[in-house]
Amino acid sequence: MKSLFTLLMFVITSQCLCGRITPDDGSNFNVLTYGANGDGNTDDSNAFVKAWNDVCGTTQGTPTLIIPEGKTFMLQPLSFQGPCKSTTIQVEVKGTITAPKDIEAWKWKDNKRRSWVQFSKINGLAVYGEGTIDGQGAPWWKKYHDGDSNRPTAFQFIGCESLTISNLNHINSPRNHISIDSCKNASISNLQIIAPENSPNTDGIDIASSSNIIINNLSIKTGDDCIAINSGSNFINITGVLCGPGHGISVGSLGKGGEYATVEEVHVKDCTFTGTTNGARIKTWKGGSGYARKITYENIKLVEVKNPIIINQNYNPHIYDSSSEVVKVSDVTFLNIHGTSVNENTVQLNCDPKIGCDNIIIDHINITSVAGGEPHASCTNAHGTCSSSYPDVSCLSDNK
Ligand SMILES: *[C@@H]1O[C@H](CO)[C@@H](O)[C@H](O)[C@H]1NC(C)=O
Ligand SMILES: *[C@@H]1O[C@H](CO)[C@@H](O)[C@H](O)[C@H]1NC(C)=O
Ligand SMILES: *[C@@H]1O[C@H](CO)[C@@H](O)[C@H](O)[C@H]1NC(C)=O
Ligand SMILES: *[C@@H]1O[C@H](CO)[C@@H](O)[C@H](O)[C@H]1NC(C)=O
């Protein structure tokens, strides 16, 4: 009886879902009808916010904010704010969204400058389309090199549940391109993220305080981490990422400034690193506490990577003394990792003397060095097992 009811409900809901395709059911909100100009220079923020308020306030169909193709919309820092009335909301980006070109032209509501476009507390949000998000980062990178590091994230998602982001092109963020903060159940796929190799801190995706995040099929070429997984994150699956140039896929840094940090259940699979400074990396600061555990890097291809496998539990060791706390690193598996390194030191496991790293498993690794010399591994206080590995990582000892 119950399953019959479920089936009936399913049939009814699927028909309702089909209904949303009809364009004139009052669920599409095109920014042009709200007075957006789309010439790339006029400030279109007000039109976007007005359109958003209607999208967020309706329950009809699947409310969709339409950003049409063939136009470039200049937006000042703004926030798409939830919660919304509908349980699903779409933002269809077919055109280009650009930040102001000159730093002087940015208008801030406060001086924190944390983000350019923010999506906050919206559940069931899908942002998609073949459009481009252009953060106009160049003048900010220059400012950074002149000593000012206060720059915004391009797209920031805060407190969003059941989020999908797909098919977009993100370019030239002032700082990181996408930040996922305090979100649950997100799927991020088919994105291209591009910024110059020498642009500072232009991470592809940063994840913090979030869980059940699936990332699939991304191409990321930036000046910093392709993906960084920060404190409070767990159950993060990453597959099919082409990374490079960039700094690899990193857990951390964790424990900065004495922070209690936790990351667990991170699985990185079927990814390729090309010309990156790091490949699989875990980094924690001395003085922090908490843990990074149950992390796997599996089926990884390396093309001329500088530090293919690296755990650093002593990130910035100079700040703290030997009595400092340490973020525990354990249950980390590197499985089936092949390719080339530009260094000879291809596996670096640099752990703290007091707490060490436990249960590090290295299996089916073959990393050759294009530097010409014999590749080798180095371990400090790293415990675990190694099998079928070139170079041999016999410095991993089982005794603690
Ligand atoms: C997770 O999010 C997707 C949309 O991205 C949604 O269809 C699904 O129902 C969500 N699952 C849970 C358990 O909330
Ligand atoms: C992967 O993403 C790209 C866009 O970056 C897209 O063109 C391609 O079709 C996607 N591949 C799959 C298998 O979905
Ligand atoms: C995440 O990856 C792990 C390890 O590969 C796998 O067991 C798990 O089913 C994956 N979860 C999802 C939701 O894909
Ligand atoms: C490692 O890879 C190189 C290059 O592909 C190959 O020549 C070599 O035989 C491999 N070594 C092992 C131990 O599999």
Short mmCIF file of C-alpha atoms and ligand atoms in Angstrom, two decimals:
data_model
loop_
_atom_site.label_atom_id
_atom_site.label_comp_id
_atom_site.label_asym_id
_atom_site.label_seq_id
_atom_site.Cartn_x
_atom_site.Cartn_y
_atom_site.Cartn_z
CA MET A 1 0.00 0.00 0.00
CA LYS A 2 2.73 2.38 1.04
CA SER A 3 4.79 1.64 -2.08
CA LEU A 4 1.76 2.10 -4.29
CA PHE A 5 1.26 5.48 -2.72
CA THR A 6 4.94 6.34 -3.30
CA LEU A 7 4.65 5.28 -6.93
CA LEU A 8 1.54 7.41 -7.37
CA MET A 9 3.27 10.38 -5.78
CA PHE A 10 6.24 9.81 -8.07
CA VAL A 11 4.04 9.81 -11.18
CA ILE A 12 2.31 12.95 -10.04
CA THR A 13 5.55 14.76 -9.15
CA SER A 14 7.29 13.79 -12.39
CA GLN A 15 4.40 15.23 -14.33
CA CYS A 16 4.62 18.42 -12.35
CA LEU A 17 8.36 18.50 -13.13
CA CYS A 18 7.64 18.10 -16.85
CA GLY A 19 5.28 21.03 -16.58
CA ARG A 20 8.08 23.38 -15.65
CA ILE A 21 9.52 23.23 -19.18
CA THR A 22 6.66 25.39 -20.50
CA PRO A 23 8.18 28.85 -20.74
CA ASP A 24 5.11 30.88 -19.83
CA ASP A 25 4.13 29.36 -16.51
CA GLY A 26 5.33 32.44 -14.68
CA SER A 27 8.45 30.78 -13.33
CA ASN A 28 11.06 32.40 -15.61
CA PHE A 29 12.47 35.74 -14.55
CA ASN A 30 14.71 37.31 -17.17
CA VAL A 31 17.01 40.04 -15.89
CA LEU A 32 16.38 42.04 -19.10
CA THR A 33 12.74 42.50 -18.17
CA TYR A 34 13.94 44.00 -14.88
CA GLY A 35 15.91 46.65 -16.73
CA ALA A 36 19.34 45.03 -16.94
CA ASN A 37 21.38 46.60 -19.71
CA GLY A 38 23.92 43.93 -20.57
CA ASP A 39 26.45 46.23 -22.21
CA GLY A 40 29.28 45.19 -19.88
CA ASN A 41 29.67 48.65 -18.36
CA THR A 42 26.34 49.71 -16.91
CA ASP A 43 25.78 48.55 -13.34
CA ASP A 44 23.09 45.86 -13.61
CA SER A 45 23.07 44.92 -9.92
CA ASN A 46 19.69 46.47 -9.13
CA ALA A 47 17.94 44.62 -11.96
CA PHE A 48 19.48 41.34 -10.75
CA VAL A 49 18.43 41.91 -7.16
CA LYS A 50 14.87 42.84 -8.17
CA ALA A 51 14.58 39.78 -10.40
CA TRP A 52 16.03 37.65 -7.61
CA ASN A 53 13.45 38.89 -5.10
CA ASP A 54 10.69 37.69 -7.44
CA VAL A 55 12.41 34.35 -8.10
CA CYS A 56 12.92 33.80 -4.41
CA GLY A 57 9.40 34.85 -3.52
CA THR A 58 7.39 32.62 -5.83
CA THR A 59 6.33 29.01 -5.55
CA GLN A 60 5.18 28.67 -9.13
CA GLY A 61 6.95 25.92 -11.15
CA THR A 62 10.70 25.95 -10.66
CA PRO A 63 11.53 29.63 -10.29
CA THR A 64 14.40 30.45 -12.64
CA LEU A 65 16.54 33.54 -12.89
CA ILE A 66 17.47 33.88 -16.56
CA ILE A 67 20.72 35.56 -17.55
CA PRO A 68 20.49 35.49 -21.34
CA GLU A 69 23.26 34.79 -23.80
CA GLY A 70 24.95 37.32 -26.05
CA LYS A 71 25.16 39.96 -23.32
CA THR A 72 27.61 40.93 -20.61
CA PHE A 73 26.21 42.04 -17.28
CA MET A 74 28.36 44.08 -14.96
CA LEU A 75 27.59 43.44 -11.31
CA GLN A 76 28.77 45.20 -8.18
CA PRO A 77 29.24 43.05 -5.06
CA LEU A 78 25.83 41.62 -4.23
CA SER A 79 24.09 38.85 -2.41
CA PHE A 80 21.38 36.48 -3.59
CA GLN A 81 19.75 35.89 -0.29
CA GLY A 82 17.54 33.02 0.86
CA PRO A 83 15.67 31.27 2.27
CA CYS A 84 13.30 31.21 -0.69
CA LYS A 85 9.68 30.12 -0.90
CA SER A 86 10.26 27.37 -3.46
CA THR A 87 12.18 24.23 -2.54
CA THR A 88 14.04 24.39 -5.87
CA ILE A 89 15.49 27.49 -7.50
CA GLN A 90 17.45 27.81 -10.74
CA VAL A 91 19.91 30.37 -11.97
CA GLU A 92 20.53 29.93 -15.68
CA VAL A 93 23.67 31.71 -16.81
CA LYS A 94 23.91 31.77 -20.59
CA GLY A 95 25.53 35.18 -20.91
CA THR A 96 28.57 36.69 -19.23
CA ILE A 97 28.66 38.15 -15.74
CA THR A 98 31.55 40.50 -15.15
CA ALA A 99 32.94 42.37 -12.16
CA PRO A 100 33.91 46.05 -12.51
CA LYS A 101 37.12 46.36 -14.52
CA ASP A 102 38.86 48.88 -12.26
CA ILE A 103 39.30 48.45 -8.51
CA GLU A 104 38.19 52.06 -7.97
CA ALA A 105 34.87 51.25 -9.63
CA TRP A 106 33.91 48.53 -7.10
CA LYS A 107 31.24 49.66 -4.67
CA TRP A 108 31.33 47.92 -1.30
CA LYS A 109 28.57 47.80 1.27
CA ASP A 110 31.16 47.21 3.97
CA ASN A 111 34.93 47.18 3.98
CA LYS A 112 35.34 43.44 4.45
CA ARG A 113 35.55 42.73 0.72
CA ARG A 114 34.95 39.01 1.23
CA SER A 115 32.98 38.20 -1.86
CA TRP A 116 31.79 39.57 -5.16
CA VAL A 117 28.66 37.44 -5.78
CA GLN A 118 27.27 35.61 -2.78
CA PHE A 119 24.52 32.97 -2.61
CA SER A 120 23.32 32.65 0.94
CA LYS A 121 20.94 30.18 2.65
CA ILE A 122 19.24 29.02 -0.54
CA ASN A 123 18.15 25.38 -0.51
CA GLY A 124 17.69 23.39 -3.72
CA LEU A 125 19.64 25.90 -5.78
CA ALA A 126 20.97 24.95 -9.24
CA VAL A 127 23.33 27.36 -10.98
CA TYR A 128 24.06 26.28 -14.54
CA GLY A 129 24.46 27.35 -18.15
CA GLU A 130 27.29 27.73 -20.60
CA GLY A 131 27.95 31.31 -19.54
CA THR A 132 31.08 32.91 -18.16
CA ILE A 133 31.81 34.45 -14.78
CA ASP A 134 34.63 36.98 -15.13
CA GLY A 135 36.07 38.24 -11.84
CA GLN A 136 38.33 40.86 -13.52
CA GLY A 137 41.16 39.86 -11.20
CA ALA A 138 44.16 41.44 -12.94
CA PRO A 139 44.22 44.78 -11.05
CA TRP A 140 43.69 42.90 -7.74
CA TRP A 141 46.66 40.61 -8.36
CA LYS A 142 48.78 43.65 -9.02
CA LYS A 143 47.54 45.23 -5.78
CA TYR A 144 48.46 42.01 -3.96
CA HIS A 145 51.97 42.17 -5.35
CA ASP A 146 52.09 45.75 -4.05
CA GLY A 147 51.32 44.42 -0.55
CA ASP A 148 47.50 44.58 -0.22
CA SER A 149 46.00 41.12 0.17
CA ASN A 150 42.39 42.12 0.90
CA ARG A 151 40.61 40.66 -2.15
CA PRO A 152 37.19 39.07 -2.71
CA THR A 153 36.14 35.52 -3.65
CA ALA A 154 34.24 35.59 -6.96
CA PHE A 155 31.35 33.19 -6.22
CA GLN A 156 30.61 32.31 -2.63
CA PHE A 157 27.96 29.82 -1.52
CA ILE A 158 27.11 29.96 2.18
CA GLY A 159 24.68 27.71 4.00
CA CYS A 160 23.13 26.22 0.86
CA GLU A 161 21.64 22.73 1.05
CA SER A 162 21.19 20.53 -2.04
CA LEU A 163 23.20 22.72 -4.33
CA THR A 164 24.28 22.02 -7.90
CA ILE A 165 26.70 24.07 -9.95
CA SER A 166 27.37 22.95 -13.51
CA ASN A 167 28.65 23.77 -16.99
CA LEU A 168 29.92 27.27 -16.24
CA ASN A 169 33.20 28.96 -17.11
CA HIS A 170 34.85 30.83 -14.26
CA ILE A 171 37.76 33.08 -15.12
CA ASN A 172 40.15 35.49 -13.44
CA SER A 173 38.83 35.78 -9.92
CA PRO A 174 40.53 38.38 -7.70
CA ARG A 175 41.02 35.55 -5.16
CA ASN A 176 39.48 32.02 -5.11
CA HIS A 177 36.90 31.37 -7.83
CA ILE A 178 34.30 29.37 -5.92
CA SER A 179 33.89 29.01 -2.20
CA ILE A 180 31.58 26.39 -0.68
CA ASP A 181 31.02 27.27 2.95
CA SER A 182 28.68 25.53 5.41
CA CYS A 183 26.85 23.70 2.63
CA LYS A 184 25.39 20.19 2.63
CA ASN A 185 24.79 17.90 -0.34
CA ALA A 186 26.33 19.72 -3.27
CA SER A 187 27.16 18.50 -6.74
CA ILE A 188 29.66 20.47 -8.78
CA SER A 189 30.35 19.33 -12.33
CA ASN A 190 31.49 20.22 -15.85
CA LEU A 191 33.14 23.52 -14.95
CA GLN A 192 36.13 25.23 -16.45
CA ILE A 193 38.09 27.45 -14.12
CA ILE A 194 40.93 29.47 -15.59
CA ALA A 195 43.32 32.11 -14.26
CA PRO A 196 47.01 32.73 -15.02
CA GLU A 197 49.59 30.46 -13.40
CA ASN A 198 51.17 33.45 -11.63
CA SER A 199 47.94 34.95 -10.25
CA PRO A 200 48.07 34.90 -6.41
CA ASN A 201 45.66 32.75 -4.34
CA THR A 202 43.32 32.10 -7.25
CA ASP A 203 42.18 28.69 -5.95
CA GLY A 204 39.63 26.91 -8.12
CA ILE A 205 37.27 25.67 -5.41
CA ASP A 206 37.60 26.05 -1.66
CA ILE A 207 35.44 23.89 0.58
CA ALA A 208 34.96 24.58 4.29
CA SER A 209 32.53 23.35 6.97
CA SER A 210 30.65 21.34 4.35
CA SER A 211 29.61 17.74 3.87
CA ASN A 212 28.47 15.37 1.14
CA ILE A 213 30.02 17.29 -1.71
CA ILE A 214 30.50 15.57 -5.07
CA ILE A 215 32.83 17.13 -7.60
CA ASN A 216 33.12 15.68 -11.07
CA ASN A 217 34.64 16.55 -14.46
CA LEU A 218 36.34 19.88 -13.91
CA SER A 219 39.17 21.52 -15.79
CA ILE A 220 41.10 23.85 -13.51
CA LYS A 221 44.11 25.98 -14.48
CA THR A 222 44.97 28.55 -11.84
CA GLY A 223 47.68 30.16 -9.73
CA ASP A 224 46.97 28.22 -6.52
CA ASP A 225 45.19 25.05 -5.32
CA CYS A 226 42.84 23.57 -7.90
CA ILE A 227 40.72 22.40 -4.97
CA ALA A 228 41.35 22.95 -1.27
CA ILE A 229 39.43 21.16 1.47
CA ASN A 230 39.39 23.02 4.73
CA SER A 231 38.26 22.53 8.29
CA GLY A 232 34.86 21.09 9.13
CA SER A 233 34.52 19.24 5.83
CA ASN A 234 33.71 15.57 5.39
CA PHE A 235 32.44 13.16 2.76
CA ILE A 236 33.98 15.00 -0.15
CA ASN A 237 34.31 12.97 -3.39
CA ILE A 238 36.34 14.39 -6.23
CA THR A 239 36.62 12.63 -9.59
CA GLY A 240 37.68 13.52 -13.11
CA VAL A 241 39.55 16.72 -12.36
CA LEU A 242 42.21 17.95 -14.80
CA CYS A 243 44.41 20.19 -12.68
CA GLY A 244 47.29 22.34 -13.88
CA PRO A 245 48.85 24.69 -13.81
CA GLY A 246 48.05 25.04 -10.13
CA HIS A 247 49.04 23.78 -6.69
CA GLY A 248 47.21 20.45 -6.75
CA ILE A 249 44.29 19.09 -4.74
CA SER A 250 44.97 19.86 -1.10
CA VAL A 251 43.56 19.00 2.27
CA GLY A 252 44.31 22.09 4.33
CA SER A 253 46.00 24.02 5.37
CA LEU A 254 44.51 23.01 8.71
CA GLY A 255 45.14 24.34 12.19
CA LYS A 256 46.35 27.82 11.36
CA GLY A 257 46.54 30.12 14.36
CA GLY A 258 45.91 27.28 16.84
CA GLU A 259 42.58 26.34 15.25
CA TYR A 260 40.83 23.02 16.06
CA ALA A 261 40.37 21.56 12.59
CA THR A 262 38.78 18.36 11.33
CA VAL A 263 38.58 16.84 7.86
CA GLU A 264 37.60 13.26 7.08
CA GLU A 265 36.32 11.01 4.31
CA VAL A 266 37.90 12.77 1.36
CA HIS A 267 38.22 10.66 -1.79
CA VAL A 268 40.07 11.92 -4.83
CA LYS A 269 39.93 9.58 -7.80
CA ASP A 270 40.71 9.54 -11.54
CA CYS A 271 42.41 12.93 -11.64
CA THR A 272 45.31 14.26 -13.70
CA PHE A 273 47.89 16.78 -12.54
CA THR A 274 49.84 18.53 -15.29
CA GLY A 275 52.73 20.85 -14.46
CA THR A 276 51.44 21.52 -10.95
CA THR A 277 53.60 22.40 -7.95
CA ASN A 278 51.89 19.66 -5.89
CA GLY A 279 49.71 16.69 -6.64
CA ALA A 280 48.18 14.96 -3.63
CA ARG A 281 48.83 17.20 -0.64
CA ILE A 282 47.90 17.36 3.05
CA LYS A 283 49.20 20.30 5.03
CA THR A 284 48.69 21.23 8.66
CA TRP A 285 50.10 24.03 10.79
CA LYS A 286 52.00 23.43 13.97
CA GLY A 287 50.05 24.69 16.97
CA GLY A 288 46.64 23.57 15.66
CA SER A 289 44.72 20.52 16.86
CA GLY A 290 42.11 18.10 15.51
CA TYR A 291 42.58 15.63 12.69
CA ALA A 292 42.76 14.88 8.96
CA ARG A 293 41.87 11.23 8.39
CA LYS A 294 40.28 8.72 6.01
CA ILE A 295 41.66 10.36 2.93
CA THR A 296 42.36 8.53 -0.34
CA TYR A 297 44.04 9.58 -3.54
CA GLU A 298 43.43 6.89 -6.16
CA ASN A 299 44.11 6.47 -9.91
CA ILE A 300 46.11 9.65 -10.29
CA LYS A 301 48.11 10.57 -13.39
CA LEU A 302 51.06 12.91 -13.02
CA VAL A 303 52.73 14.92 -15.76
CA GLU A 304 55.85 16.76 -14.62
CA VAL A 305 54.59 17.56 -11.13
CA LYS A 306 56.98 19.16 -8.66
CA ASN A 307 55.84 17.45 -5.41
CA PRO A 308 53.59 14.55 -6.46
CA ILE A 309 52.81 13.18 -2.98
CA ILE A 310 53.30 15.36 0.02
CA ILE A 311 52.17 15.38 3.63
CA ASN A 312 53.45 18.30 5.63
CA GLN A 313 52.52 18.33 9.31
CA ASN A 314 54.99 21.09 10.01
CA TYR A 315 53.65 23.79 7.75
CA ASN A 316 55.34 26.93 8.97
CA PRO A 317 57.18 25.33 11.91
CA HIS A 318 58.94 28.51 12.96
CA ILE A 319 55.98 30.10 14.69
CA TYR A 320 55.55 27.43 17.39
CA ASP A 321 57.89 25.51 19.66
CA SER A 322 58.13 21.77 20.25
CA SER A 323 55.38 21.79 22.89
CA SER A 324 52.84 22.99 20.33
CA GLU A 325 49.80 20.91 19.53
CA VAL A 326 49.52 19.16 16.19
CA VAL A 327 46.70 18.19 13.83
CA LYS A 328 46.64 14.37 13.75
CA VAL A 329 47.03 12.85 10.27
CA SER A 330 45.98 9.20 9.83
CA ASP A 331 44.40 6.63 7.52
CA VAL A 332 45.65 8.13 4.30
CA THR A 333 45.92 5.97 1.18
CA PHE A 334 47.81 6.75 -2.01
CA LEU A 335 46.81 4.08 -4.50
CA ASN A 336 47.72 3.65 -8.15
CA ILE A 337 49.58 6.88 -8.79
CA HIS A 338 51.65 7.03 -11.97
CA GLY A 339 53.65 9.49 -13.99
CA THR A 340 56.48 11.95 -13.85
CA SER A 341 57.92 14.40 -11.37
CA VAL A 342 60.30 17.30 -12.01
CA ASN A 343 61.90 16.63 -8.60
CA GLU A 344 63.73 13.52 -7.50
CA ASN A 345 62.10 13.60 -4.08
CA THR A 346 58.73 12.34 -5.27
CA VAL A 347 57.15 11.21 -1.99
CA GLN A 348 57.54 13.52 1.01
CA LEU A 349 56.01 12.52 4.32
CA ASN A 350 57.06 15.15 6.79
CA CYS A 351 55.36 14.48 10.11
CA ASP A 352 55.66 15.83 13.62
CA PRO A 353 58.01 14.06 16.06
CA LYS A 354 55.49 14.06 18.90
CA ILE A 355 52.37 12.75 17.18
CA GLY A 356 53.53 11.46 13.77
CA CYS A 357 51.32 10.29 10.92
CA ASP A 358 49.66 6.88 11.26
CA ASN A 359 48.41 4.26 8.86
CA ILE A 360 49.74 5.87 5.69
CA ILE A 361 49.31 3.34 2.88
CA ILE A 362 51.27 3.56 -0.34
CA ASP A 363 50.33 1.02 -2.97
CA HIS A 364 50.97 0.68 -6.71
CA ILE A 365 52.91 3.83 -7.24
CA ASN A 366 55.31 4.49 -10.08
CA ILE A 367 56.71 7.99 -10.29
CA THR A 368 59.75 8.63 -12.45
CA SER A 369 61.77 11.81 -12.41
CA VAL A 370 62.32 13.92 -15.50
CA ALA A 371 65.23 15.58 -13.64
CA GLY A 372 67.38 12.64 -14.74
CA GLY A 373 68.32 11.26 -11.33
CA GLU A 374 66.90 8.38 -9.32
CA PRO A 375 63.57 9.24 -7.70
CA HIS A 376 63.43 8.76 -3.95
CA ALA A 377 61.08 9.12 -0.99
CA SER A 378 61.60 10.83 2.34
CA CYS A 379 59.78 10.22 5.61
CA THR A 380 59.94 11.82 9.02
CA ASN A 381 57.86 10.17 11.74
CA ALA A 382 55.56 8.59 9.16
CA HIS A 383 54.07 5.17 9.91
CA GLY A 384 52.26 2.77 7.65
CA THR A 385 52.85 0.34 4.82
CA CYS A 386 54.20 0.46 1.33
CA SER A 387 53.79 -2.09 -1.45
CA SER A 388 54.59 -2.11 -5.19
CA SER A 389 56.10 1.30 -5.10
CA TYR A 390 58.71 3.01 -7.24
CA PRO A 391 60.47 4.71 -5.66
CA ASP A 392 60.46 2.43 -2.66
CA VAL A 393 58.99 4.13 0.40
CA SER A 394 60.56 1.76 2.92
CA CYS A 395 61.11 4.76 5.18
CA LEU A 396 57.46 4.25 6.12
CA SER A 397 57.81 2.19 9.27
CA ASP A 398 55.11 0.16 10.88
CA ASN A 399 56.35 0.63 14.41
CA LYS A 400 55.24 3.73 16.22
C1 LIG B 1 20.79 16.38 -2.71
O1 LIG B 1 20.72 17.41 -3.69
C2 LIG B 1 20.06 17.05 -4.89
C3 LIG B 1 20.13 18.22 -5.82
O2 LIG B 1 21.46 18.59 -5.98
C4 LIG B 1 18.65 16.64 -4.60
O3 LIG B 1 18.04 16.21 -5.79
C5 LIG B 1 18.63 15.54 -3.56
O4 LIG B 1 17.30 15.25 -3.20
C6 LIG B 1 19.40 15.96 -2.32
N1 LIG B 1 19.49 14.83 -1.39
C7 LIG B 1 19.26 14.97 -0.10
C8 LIG B 1 19.40 13.73 0.71
O5 LIG B 1 18.94 16.03 0.41
C1 LIG B 2 32.94 17.64 -18.93
O1 LIG B 2 32.84 19.05 -18.86
C2 LIG B 2 32.97 19.69 -20.11
C3 LIG B 2 32.86 21.18 -19.84
O2 LIG B 2 33.94 21.61 -19.08
C4 LIG B 2 31.91 19.24 -21.07
O3 LIG B 2 32.12 19.84 -22.33
C5 LIG B 2 31.95 17.73 -21.21
O4 LIG B 2 30.88 17.30 -22.00
C6 LIG B 2 31.85 17.10 -19.82
N1 LIG B 2 32.00 15.65 -19.94
C7 LIG B 2 31.09 14.81 -19.46
C8 LIG B 2 31.40 13.38 -19.64
O5 LIG B 2 30.07 15.19 -18.91
C1 LIG B 3 32.74 8.47 -2.34
O1 LIG B 3 33.91 7.71 -2.55
C2 LIG B 3 33.99 6.55 -1.73
C3 LIG B 3 35.36 5.92 -1.96
O2 LIG B 3 35.62 5.76 -3.33
C4 LIG B 3 32.85 5.61 -2.10
O3 LIG B 3 32.89 4.48 -1.26
C5 LIG B 3 31.52 6.35 -1.90
O4 LIG B 3 30.46 5.53 -2.32
C6 LIG B 3 31.50 7.64 -2.69
N1 LIG B 3 30.30 8.37 -2.37
C7 LIG B 3 29.52 8.90 -3.32
C8 LIG B 3 28.30 9.60 -2.82
O5 LIG B 3 29.78 8.84 -4.51
C1 LIG B 4 57.47 2.73 -14.12
O1 LIG B 4 57.10 3.47 -15.26
C2 LIG B 4 58.12 3.56 -16.23
C3 LIG B 4 57.68 4.54 -17.28
O2 LIG B 4 56.35 4.29 -17.68
C4 LIG B 4 58.40 2.17 -16.77
O3 LIG B 4 59.44 2.21 -17.71
C5 LIG B 4 58.83 1.28 -15.59
O4 LIG B 4 58.99 -0.05 -16.04
C6 LIG B 4 57.80 1.30 -14.49
N1 LIG B 4 58.34 0.63 -13.32
C7 LIG B 4 57.64 -0.22 -12.59
C8 LIG B 4 58.33 -0.80 -11.41
O5 LIG B 4 56.49 -0.52 -12.87
#
